[in-house]
mmCIF file of C-alpha atoms in Angstrom:
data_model
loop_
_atom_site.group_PDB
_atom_site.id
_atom_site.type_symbol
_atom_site.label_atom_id
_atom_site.label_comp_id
_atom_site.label_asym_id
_atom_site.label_seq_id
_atom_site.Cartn_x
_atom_site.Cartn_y
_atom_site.Cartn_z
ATOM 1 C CA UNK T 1 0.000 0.000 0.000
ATOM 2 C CA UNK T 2 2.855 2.264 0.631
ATOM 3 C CA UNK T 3 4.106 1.686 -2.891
ATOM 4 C CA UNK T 4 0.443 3.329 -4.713
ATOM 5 C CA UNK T 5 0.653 6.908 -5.755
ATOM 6 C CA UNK T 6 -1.042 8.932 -2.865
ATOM 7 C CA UNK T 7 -4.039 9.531 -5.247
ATOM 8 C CA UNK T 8 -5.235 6.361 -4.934
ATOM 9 C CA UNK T 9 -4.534 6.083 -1.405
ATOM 10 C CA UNK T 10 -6.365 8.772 -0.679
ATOM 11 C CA UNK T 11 -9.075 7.124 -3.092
ATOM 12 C CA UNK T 12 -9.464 4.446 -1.337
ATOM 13 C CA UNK T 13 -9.265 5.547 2.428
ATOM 14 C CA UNK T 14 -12.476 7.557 0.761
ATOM 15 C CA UNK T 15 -14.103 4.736 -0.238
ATOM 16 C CA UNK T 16 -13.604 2.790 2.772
ATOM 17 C CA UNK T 17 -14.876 5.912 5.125
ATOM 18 C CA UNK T 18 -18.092 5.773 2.558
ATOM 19 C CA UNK T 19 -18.454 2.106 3.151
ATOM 20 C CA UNK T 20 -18.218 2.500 6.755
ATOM 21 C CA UNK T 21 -20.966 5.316 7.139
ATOM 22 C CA UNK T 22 -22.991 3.638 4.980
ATOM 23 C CA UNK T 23 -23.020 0.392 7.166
ATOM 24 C CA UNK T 24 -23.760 2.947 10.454
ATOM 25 C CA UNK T 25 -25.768 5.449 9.150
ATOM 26 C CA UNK T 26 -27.707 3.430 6.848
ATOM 27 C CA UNK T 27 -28.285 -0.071 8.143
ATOM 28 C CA UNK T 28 -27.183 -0.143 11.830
ATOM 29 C CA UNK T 29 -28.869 3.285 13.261
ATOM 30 C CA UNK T 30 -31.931 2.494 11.454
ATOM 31 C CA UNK T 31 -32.260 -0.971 12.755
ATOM 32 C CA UNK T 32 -31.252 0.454 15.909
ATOM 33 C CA UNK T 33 -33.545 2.968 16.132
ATOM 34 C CA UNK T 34 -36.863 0.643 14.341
ATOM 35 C CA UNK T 35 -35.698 -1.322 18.035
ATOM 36 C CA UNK T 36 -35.977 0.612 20.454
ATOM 37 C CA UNK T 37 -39.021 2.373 18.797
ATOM 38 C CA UNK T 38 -40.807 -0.872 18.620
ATOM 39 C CA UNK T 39 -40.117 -2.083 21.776
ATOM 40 C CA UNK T 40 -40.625 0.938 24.099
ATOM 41 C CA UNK T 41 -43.412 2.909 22.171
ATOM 42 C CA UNK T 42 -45.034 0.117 19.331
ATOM 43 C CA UNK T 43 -48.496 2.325 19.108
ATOM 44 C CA UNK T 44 -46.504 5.228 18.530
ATOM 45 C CA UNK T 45 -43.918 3.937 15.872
ATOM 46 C CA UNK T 46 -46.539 2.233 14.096
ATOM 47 C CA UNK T 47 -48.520 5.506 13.699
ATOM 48 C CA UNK T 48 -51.009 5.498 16.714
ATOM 49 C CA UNK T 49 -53.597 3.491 14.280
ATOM 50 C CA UNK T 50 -57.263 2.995 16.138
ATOM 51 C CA UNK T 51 -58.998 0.170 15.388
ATOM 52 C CA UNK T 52 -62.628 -0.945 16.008
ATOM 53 C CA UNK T 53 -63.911 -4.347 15.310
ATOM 54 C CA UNK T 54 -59.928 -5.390 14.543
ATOM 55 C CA UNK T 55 -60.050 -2.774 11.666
ATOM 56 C CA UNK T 56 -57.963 0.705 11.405
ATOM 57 C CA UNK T 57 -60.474 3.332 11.544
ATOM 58 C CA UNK T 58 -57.920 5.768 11.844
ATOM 59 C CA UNK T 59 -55.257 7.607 13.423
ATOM 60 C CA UNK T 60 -55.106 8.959 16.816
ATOM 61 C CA UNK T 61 -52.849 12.026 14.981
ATOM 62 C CA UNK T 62 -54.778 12.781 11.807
ATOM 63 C CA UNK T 63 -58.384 14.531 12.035
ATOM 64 C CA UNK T 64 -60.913 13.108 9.852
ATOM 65 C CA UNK T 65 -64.222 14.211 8.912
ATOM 66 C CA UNK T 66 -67.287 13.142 10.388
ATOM 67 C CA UNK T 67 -70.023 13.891 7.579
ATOM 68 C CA UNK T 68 -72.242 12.001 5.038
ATOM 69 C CA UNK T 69 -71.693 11.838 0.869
ATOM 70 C CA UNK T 70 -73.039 15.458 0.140
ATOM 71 C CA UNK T 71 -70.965 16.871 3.350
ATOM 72 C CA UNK T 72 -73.457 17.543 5.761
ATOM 73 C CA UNK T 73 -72.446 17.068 9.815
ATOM 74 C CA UNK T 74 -73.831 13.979 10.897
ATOM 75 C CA UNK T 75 -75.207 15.025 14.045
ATOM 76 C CA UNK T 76 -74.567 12.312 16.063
ATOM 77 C CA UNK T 77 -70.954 12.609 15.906
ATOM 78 C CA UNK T 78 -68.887 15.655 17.206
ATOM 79 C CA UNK T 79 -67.031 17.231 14.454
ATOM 80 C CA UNK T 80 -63.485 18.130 13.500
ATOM 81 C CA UNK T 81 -61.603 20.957 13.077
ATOM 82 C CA UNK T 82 -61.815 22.445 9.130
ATOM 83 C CA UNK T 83 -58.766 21.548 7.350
ATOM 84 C CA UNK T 84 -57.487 23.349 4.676
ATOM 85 C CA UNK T 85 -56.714 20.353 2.872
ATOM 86 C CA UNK T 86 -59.257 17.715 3.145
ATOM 87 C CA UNK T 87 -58.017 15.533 5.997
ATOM 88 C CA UNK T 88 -55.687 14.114 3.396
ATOM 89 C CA UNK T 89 -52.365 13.793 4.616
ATOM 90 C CA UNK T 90 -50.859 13.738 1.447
ATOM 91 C CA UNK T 91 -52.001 17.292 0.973
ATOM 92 C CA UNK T 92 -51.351 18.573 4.427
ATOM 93 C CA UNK T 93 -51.096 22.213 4.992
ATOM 94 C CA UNK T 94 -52.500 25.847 5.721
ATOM 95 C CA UNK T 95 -54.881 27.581 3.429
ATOM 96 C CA UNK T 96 -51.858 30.480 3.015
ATOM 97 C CA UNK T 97 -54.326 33.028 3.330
ATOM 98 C CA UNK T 98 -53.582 36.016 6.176
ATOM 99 C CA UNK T 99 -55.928 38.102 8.101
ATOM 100 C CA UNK T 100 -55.572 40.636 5.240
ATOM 101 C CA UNK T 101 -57.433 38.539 2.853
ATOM 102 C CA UNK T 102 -61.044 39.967 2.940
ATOM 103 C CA UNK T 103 -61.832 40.260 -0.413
ATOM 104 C CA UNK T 104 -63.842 38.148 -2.140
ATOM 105 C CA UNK T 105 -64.371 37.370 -6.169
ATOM 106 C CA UNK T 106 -68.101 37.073 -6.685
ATOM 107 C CA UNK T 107 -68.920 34.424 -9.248
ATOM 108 C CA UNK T 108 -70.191 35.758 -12.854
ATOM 109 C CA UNK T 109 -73.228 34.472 -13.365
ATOM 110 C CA UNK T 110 -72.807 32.197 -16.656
ATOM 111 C CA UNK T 111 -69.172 32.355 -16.751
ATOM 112 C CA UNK T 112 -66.912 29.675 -16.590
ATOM 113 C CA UNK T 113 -63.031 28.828 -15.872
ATOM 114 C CA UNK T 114 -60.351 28.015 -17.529
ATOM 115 C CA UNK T 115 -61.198 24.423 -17.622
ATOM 116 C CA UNK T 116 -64.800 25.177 -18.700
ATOM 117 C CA UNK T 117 -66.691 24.892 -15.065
ATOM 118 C CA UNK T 118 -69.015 27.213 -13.978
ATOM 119 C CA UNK T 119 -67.244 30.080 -12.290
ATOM 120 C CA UNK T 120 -67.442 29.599 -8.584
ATOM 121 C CA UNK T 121 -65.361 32.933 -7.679
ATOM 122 C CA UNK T 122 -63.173 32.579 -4.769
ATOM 123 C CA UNK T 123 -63.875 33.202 -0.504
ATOM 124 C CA UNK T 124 -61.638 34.995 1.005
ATOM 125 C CA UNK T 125 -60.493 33.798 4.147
ATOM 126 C CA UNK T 126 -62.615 36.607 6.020
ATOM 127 C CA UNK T 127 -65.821 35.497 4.578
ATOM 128 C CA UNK T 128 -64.519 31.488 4.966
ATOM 129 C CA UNK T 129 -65.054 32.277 8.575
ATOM 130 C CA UNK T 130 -67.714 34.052 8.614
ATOM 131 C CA UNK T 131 -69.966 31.266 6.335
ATOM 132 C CA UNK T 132 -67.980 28.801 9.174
ATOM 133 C CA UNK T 133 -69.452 30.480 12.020
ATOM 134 C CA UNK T 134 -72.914 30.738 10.445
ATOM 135 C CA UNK T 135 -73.240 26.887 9.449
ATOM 136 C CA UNK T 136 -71.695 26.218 13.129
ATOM 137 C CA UNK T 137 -74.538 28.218 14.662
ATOM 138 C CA UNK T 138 -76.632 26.638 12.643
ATOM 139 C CA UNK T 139 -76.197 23.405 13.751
ATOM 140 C CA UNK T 140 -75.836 23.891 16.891
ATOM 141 C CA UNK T 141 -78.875 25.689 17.994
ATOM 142 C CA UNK T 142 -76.631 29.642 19.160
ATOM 143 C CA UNK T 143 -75.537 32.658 17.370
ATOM 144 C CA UNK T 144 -73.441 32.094 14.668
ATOM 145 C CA UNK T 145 -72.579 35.880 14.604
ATOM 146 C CA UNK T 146 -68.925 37.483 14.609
ATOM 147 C CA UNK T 147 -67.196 40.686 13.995
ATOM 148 C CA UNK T 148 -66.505 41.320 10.736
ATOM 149 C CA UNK T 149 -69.227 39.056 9.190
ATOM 150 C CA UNK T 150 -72.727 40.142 7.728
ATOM 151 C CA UNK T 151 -75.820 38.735 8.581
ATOM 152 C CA UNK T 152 -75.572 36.002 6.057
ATOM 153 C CA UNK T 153 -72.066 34.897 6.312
ATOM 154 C CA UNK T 154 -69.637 36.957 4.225
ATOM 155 C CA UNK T 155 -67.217 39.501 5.077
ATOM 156 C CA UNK T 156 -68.287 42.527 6.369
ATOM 157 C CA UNK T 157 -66.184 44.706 3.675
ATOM 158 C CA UNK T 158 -66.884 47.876 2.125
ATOM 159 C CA UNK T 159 -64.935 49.315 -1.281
ATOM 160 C CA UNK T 160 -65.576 53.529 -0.443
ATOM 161 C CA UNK T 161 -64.440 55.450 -3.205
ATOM 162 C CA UNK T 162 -62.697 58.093 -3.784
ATOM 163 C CA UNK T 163 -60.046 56.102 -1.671
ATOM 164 C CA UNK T 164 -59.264 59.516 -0.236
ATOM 165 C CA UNK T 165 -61.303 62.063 0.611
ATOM 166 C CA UNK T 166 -65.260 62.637 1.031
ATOM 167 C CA UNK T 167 -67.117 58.761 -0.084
ATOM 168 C CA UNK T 168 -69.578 59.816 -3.176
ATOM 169 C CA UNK T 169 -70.175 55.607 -3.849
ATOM 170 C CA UNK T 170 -69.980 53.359 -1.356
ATOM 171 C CA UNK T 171 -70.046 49.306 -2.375
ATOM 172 C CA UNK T 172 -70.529 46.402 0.073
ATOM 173 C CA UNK T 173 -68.338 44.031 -2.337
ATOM 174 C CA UNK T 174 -68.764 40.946 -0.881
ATOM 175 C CA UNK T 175 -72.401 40.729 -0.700
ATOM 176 C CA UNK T 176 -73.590 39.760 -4.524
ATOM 177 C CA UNK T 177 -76.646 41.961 -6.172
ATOM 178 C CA UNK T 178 -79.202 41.429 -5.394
ATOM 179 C CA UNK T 179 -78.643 41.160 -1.886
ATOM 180 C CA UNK T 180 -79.689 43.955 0.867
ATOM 181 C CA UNK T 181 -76.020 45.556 2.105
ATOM 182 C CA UNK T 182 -75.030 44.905 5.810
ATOM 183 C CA UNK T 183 -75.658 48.589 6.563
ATOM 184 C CA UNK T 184 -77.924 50.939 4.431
ATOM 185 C CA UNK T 185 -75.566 53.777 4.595
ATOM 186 C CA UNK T 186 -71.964 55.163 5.223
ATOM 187 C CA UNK T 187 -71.000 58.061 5.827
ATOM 188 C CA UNK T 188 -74.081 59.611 4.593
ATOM 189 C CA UNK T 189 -73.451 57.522 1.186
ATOM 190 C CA UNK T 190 -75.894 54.790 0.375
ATOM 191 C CA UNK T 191 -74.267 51.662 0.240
ATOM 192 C CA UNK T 192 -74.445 49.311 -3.273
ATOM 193 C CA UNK T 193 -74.718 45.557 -3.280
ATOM 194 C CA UNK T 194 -71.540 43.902 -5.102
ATOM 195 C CA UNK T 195 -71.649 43.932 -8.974
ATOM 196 C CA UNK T 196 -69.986 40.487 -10.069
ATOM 197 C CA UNK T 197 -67.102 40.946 -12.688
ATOM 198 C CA UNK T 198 -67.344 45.136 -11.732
ATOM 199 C CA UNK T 199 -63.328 45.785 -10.691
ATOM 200 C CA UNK T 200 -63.228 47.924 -7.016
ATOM 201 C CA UNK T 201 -59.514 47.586 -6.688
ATOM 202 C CA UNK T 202 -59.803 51.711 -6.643
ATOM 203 C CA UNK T 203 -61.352 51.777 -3.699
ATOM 204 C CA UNK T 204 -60.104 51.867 0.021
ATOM 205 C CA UNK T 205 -61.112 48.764 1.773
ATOM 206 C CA UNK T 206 -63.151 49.206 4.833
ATOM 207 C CA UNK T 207 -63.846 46.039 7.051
ATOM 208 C CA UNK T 208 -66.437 46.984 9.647
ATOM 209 C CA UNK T 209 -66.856 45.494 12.939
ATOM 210 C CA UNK T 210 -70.079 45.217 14.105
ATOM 211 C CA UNK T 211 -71.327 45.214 17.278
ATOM 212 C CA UNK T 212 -71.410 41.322 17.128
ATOM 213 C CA UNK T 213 -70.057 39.078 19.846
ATOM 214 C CA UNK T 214 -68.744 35.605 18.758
ATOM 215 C CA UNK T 215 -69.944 32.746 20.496
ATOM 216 C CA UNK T 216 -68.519 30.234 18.183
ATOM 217 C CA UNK T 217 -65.007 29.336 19.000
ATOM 218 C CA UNK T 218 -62.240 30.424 16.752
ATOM 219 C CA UNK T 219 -61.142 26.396 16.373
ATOM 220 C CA UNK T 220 -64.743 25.928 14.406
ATOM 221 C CA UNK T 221 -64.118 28.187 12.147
ATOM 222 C CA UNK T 222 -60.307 28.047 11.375
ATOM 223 C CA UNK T 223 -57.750 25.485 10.020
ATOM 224 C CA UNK T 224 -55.042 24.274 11.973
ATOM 225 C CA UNK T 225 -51.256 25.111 10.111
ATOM 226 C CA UNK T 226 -51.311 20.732 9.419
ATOM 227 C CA UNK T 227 -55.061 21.174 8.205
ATOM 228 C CA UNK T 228 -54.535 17.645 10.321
ATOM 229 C CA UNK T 229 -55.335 18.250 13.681
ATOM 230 C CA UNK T 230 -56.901 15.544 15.355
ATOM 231 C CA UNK T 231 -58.098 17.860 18.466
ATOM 232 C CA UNK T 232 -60.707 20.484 19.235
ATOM 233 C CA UNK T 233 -60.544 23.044 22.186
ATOM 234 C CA UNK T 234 -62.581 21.916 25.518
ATOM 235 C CA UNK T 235 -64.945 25.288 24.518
ATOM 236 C CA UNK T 236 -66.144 23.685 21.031
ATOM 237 C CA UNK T 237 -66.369 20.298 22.183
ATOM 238 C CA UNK T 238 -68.672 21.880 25.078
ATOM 239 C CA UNK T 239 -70.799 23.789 22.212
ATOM 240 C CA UNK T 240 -70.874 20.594 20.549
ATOM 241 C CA UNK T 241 -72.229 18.316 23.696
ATOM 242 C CA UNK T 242 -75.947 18.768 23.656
ATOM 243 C CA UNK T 243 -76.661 18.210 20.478
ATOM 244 C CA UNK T 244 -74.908 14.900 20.364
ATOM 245 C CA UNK T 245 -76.322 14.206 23.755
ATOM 246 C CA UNK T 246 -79.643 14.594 21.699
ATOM 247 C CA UNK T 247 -78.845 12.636 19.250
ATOM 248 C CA UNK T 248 -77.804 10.036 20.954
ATOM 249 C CA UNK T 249 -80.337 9.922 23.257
ATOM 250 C CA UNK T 250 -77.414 10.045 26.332
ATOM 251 C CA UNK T 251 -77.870 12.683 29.096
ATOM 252 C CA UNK T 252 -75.898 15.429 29.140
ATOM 253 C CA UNK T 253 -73.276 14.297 31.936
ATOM 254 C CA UNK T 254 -72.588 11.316 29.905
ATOM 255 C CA UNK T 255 -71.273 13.008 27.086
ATOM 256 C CA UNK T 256 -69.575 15.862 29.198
ATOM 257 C CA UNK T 257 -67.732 13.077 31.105
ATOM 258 C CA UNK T 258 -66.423 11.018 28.009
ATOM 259 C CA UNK T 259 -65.223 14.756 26.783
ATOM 260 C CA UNK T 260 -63.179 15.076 29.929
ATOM 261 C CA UNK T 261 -61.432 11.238 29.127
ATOM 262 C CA UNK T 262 -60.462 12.627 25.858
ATOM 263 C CA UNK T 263 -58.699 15.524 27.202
ATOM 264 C CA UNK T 264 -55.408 16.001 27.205
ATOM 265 C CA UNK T 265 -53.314 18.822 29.407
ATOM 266 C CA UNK T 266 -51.253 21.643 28.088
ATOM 267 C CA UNK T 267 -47.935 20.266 26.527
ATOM 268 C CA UNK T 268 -45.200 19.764 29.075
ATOM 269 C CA UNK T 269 -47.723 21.598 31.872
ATOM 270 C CA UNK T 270 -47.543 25.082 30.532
ATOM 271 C CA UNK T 271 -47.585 25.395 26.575
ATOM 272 C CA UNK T 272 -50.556 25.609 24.686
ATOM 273 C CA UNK T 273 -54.185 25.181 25.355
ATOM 274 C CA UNK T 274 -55.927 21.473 26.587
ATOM 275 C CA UNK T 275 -57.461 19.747 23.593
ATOM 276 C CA UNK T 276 -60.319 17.156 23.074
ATOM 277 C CA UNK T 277 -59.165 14.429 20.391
ATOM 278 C CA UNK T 278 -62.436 14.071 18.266
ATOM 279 C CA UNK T 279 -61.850 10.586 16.436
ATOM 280 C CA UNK T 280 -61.253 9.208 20.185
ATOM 281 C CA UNK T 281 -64.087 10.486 21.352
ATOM 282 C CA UNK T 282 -66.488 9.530 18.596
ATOM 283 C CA UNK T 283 -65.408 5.881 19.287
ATOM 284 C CA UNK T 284 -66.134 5.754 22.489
ATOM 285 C CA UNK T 285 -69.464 7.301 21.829
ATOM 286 C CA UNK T 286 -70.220 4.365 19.617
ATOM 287 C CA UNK T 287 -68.849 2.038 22.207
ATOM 288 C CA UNK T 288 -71.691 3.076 24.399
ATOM 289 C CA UNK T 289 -74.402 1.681 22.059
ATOM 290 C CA UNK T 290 -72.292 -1.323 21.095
#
């Protein structure tokens, strides 16, 4: 070995440094780590799968929806947190819309896309909410009502124009002709329904408040960052409770009780919020009538 030209020495002291990584970091940590994994946590490494009747339903880490084939709540069940992307983990993720999105594109009526649909415009996230909070208090017997949001679900926003100076047209954009405007006036200005297709981009953007106060959590009506989250706070799962006591035909306590089983504390005693895992809980509901 002395005798080879240092290039292939060093060639070869490569090769065998490459072999020898490999061998750790490829085959022996793995193996190691698959172990110790298996043996000391085997729910956990194997994906925290649930099972009823020796089948996976699901995963004690991946929200799932609980409605029938048109989308509708089924109202014996306590439902999920929206996800942005379907409960599919292969499409996991936030919506990427901030609090400044509060614009919406109203559909044209008889239009259609690129790919020949039917224009559906686009919700912003504001008025995403807002419809959230109204089907929420919808099915669950309160006020679906929030700042920011009109009476029938959309974002509260107003295009005034000129953007500076006195308003001479005032346009609540998100609310489609012919619909009645949130308020009849601003400013002294009567205020116009949205036009679909019309372009307000030159006006200044005006959310307005209300005088609304939410009752609807914020976790009903927004998507986790995952769009995966398998829990709901103890505040919606409360909302939730007598309807599915109803449902069910279980008193109140029952269901209130099974919520508290499902709970889990704040993360290391201090960080975050307690959380209700919903798939868990439905389970157990359906356990009760087994």
């Amino acid at each position: 070995m002395e005798r080879l030209p240092s290039w292939i020495r060093q060639h070869l002291a490569a090769l065998r440094a490459l072999l020898v990584l490999t061998l750790v970091t490829g085959a022996i940590y793995p193996l190691l780590v698959t172990g110790v994994a298996q043996a000391v946590m085997n729910g956990d490494a194997n994906g925290s799968r649930l099972q009823e009747g020796g089948k996976d339903v699901g995963s004690a880490l991946i929200g799932q929806s609980f409605t029938d084939g048109d989308g509708n709540p089924l109202k014996k069940y306590f439902q999920s947190r929206p996800s942005a992307g379907g409960y599919d983990p292969l499409a996991s993720g936030a919506s990427n819309l901030g609090p400044q999105d509060v614009l919406d594109t109203l559909p044209v009526p008889g239009a259609k896309d690129d790919e020949g649909n039917p224009d559906t415009g686009r919700q912003s996230l504001l008025t995403q909410v807002c419809a959230r909070s109204t089907a929420v208090g919808a099915l669950e017997g309160v006020s679906g009502a929030r700042p920011y949001c009109t009476g029938d679900g959309v974002g509260a926003v107003l295009k005034v124009f000129p953007a500076v100076g006195t308003p001479t047209r005032v346009v609540s954009v998100n609310q489609a002709c012919p619909a009645t405007p949130f308020i009849p006036a601003y400013q002294g200005v009567k205020v116009e329904c949205g036009k679909p297709g019309e372009d307000y981009a030159a006006g200044r953007t005006v959310p307005v408040r209300g005088n609304a106060r939410a009752v609807v959590p914020p976790d009903a009506v927004t998507a986790s960052g995952s769009g995966l989250d398998p829990h709901i706070s103890v505040a919606y799962a409360e909302l939730q409770a007598p309807r599915v006591a109803r449902e069910r035909g279980l008193g109140l306590d029952t269901v209130r009780a099974l919520i508290g089983r499902h709970t889990t504390g704040r993360a290391l005693g201090f960080m975050g919020e307690p959380g209700v895992n919903v798939l868990e809980l439905n389970l157990d509901l359906d356990r009760l009538k087994g």
